[in-house]
Amino acid sequence: MNQPPGYPPPPPGYPPPPGGAPVQPGAPADPYAQDRALSDWASQRGYALGSNPDFAWYQSWFPFQYAFRLARVGRELRAQFGEANLFVVEAFEADEVKRVAGEDRHIYALVTSPKLAAKVSLRAKSGGGLVNEVSRGLGSLLSGSSAGSVLGDPTLEQRFDVAAPSRDEGNRALPMPIRQFLLQTNWRGILETRPGGMLVIPYDRRSFDAQTLDLVVNNVGQLYQLLVAA
């Protein structure tokens, strides 16, 4: 190799390391970095992480009022907080239109607890993707129901679709602190409760990574505490 004019000869480099040459700038990122970060995060918090959850168990929770019908589930996170058991799973909706639009992936967070005693279903009227927005809009036009007709709370029902076995049970299931939280935080998603269990599907959290799951676990904990505090 000819030396460029005005440049001294470069000093010799280090011998190659035992594992091969060092990674050069611009080299492809480690494809397993995110998986390791998720595993480390779960281990640090004492959560159990799995890749082969029992699809039949998740299916056995159905029917729901608003939750999306499942085609399959992916990875799973399990945790226990006192009397409450938490199951967070990567869920894929059985809807071909949403699959093509890239809107079929969700995070399902299910909680089992003896402190949950009443049944109610709640769904944000905005968020969740374009396909959801269109279908909800058509449903609202056809239903003819007015805000406040279910719980007698038009403030909440202007922002959320609500279904309950009766007005009394719906109001017992949704004490005022959780209504304030949902409205003040502009919470968007699906929340369904029943005696012994609850389901949360956040519209704005869909990735199964450490940062997203940290937010999901904290949010589900907030919702649960507000539901059982009364």
Short mmCIF file of C-alpha atoms in Angstrom, two decimals, residues 30-42 49 75 208-210:
data_model
loop_
_atom_site.label_atom_id
_atom_site.label_comp_id
_atom_site.label_asym_id
_atom_site.label_seq_id
_atom_site.Cartn_x
_atom_site.Cartn_y
_atom_site.Cartn_z
CA ASP A 30 -27.51 -7.26 18.19
CA PRO A 31 -30.82 -8.96 17.25
CA TYR A 32 -31.15 -10.49 20.74
CA ALA A 33 -30.48 -7.31 22.75
CA GLN A 34 -34.17 -6.59 23.34
CA ASP A 35 -34.88 -10.18 24.43
CA ARG A 36 -32.01 -10.05 26.94
CA ALA A 37 -33.19 -6.68 28.26
CA LEU A 38 -36.69 -8.09 28.76
CA SER A 39 -35.37 -11.18 30.52
CA ASP A 40 -33.11 -9.10 32.81
CA TRP A 41 -35.97 -6.71 33.63
CA ALA A 42 -38.34 -9.56 34.52
CA LEU A 49 -41.40 -14.78 31.65
CA ARG A 75 -45.07 -14.33 25.04
CA PHE A 208 -43.92 -6.68 24.46
CA ASP A 209 -40.71 -5.04 25.70
CA ALA A 210 -39.39 -4.08 29.12
#
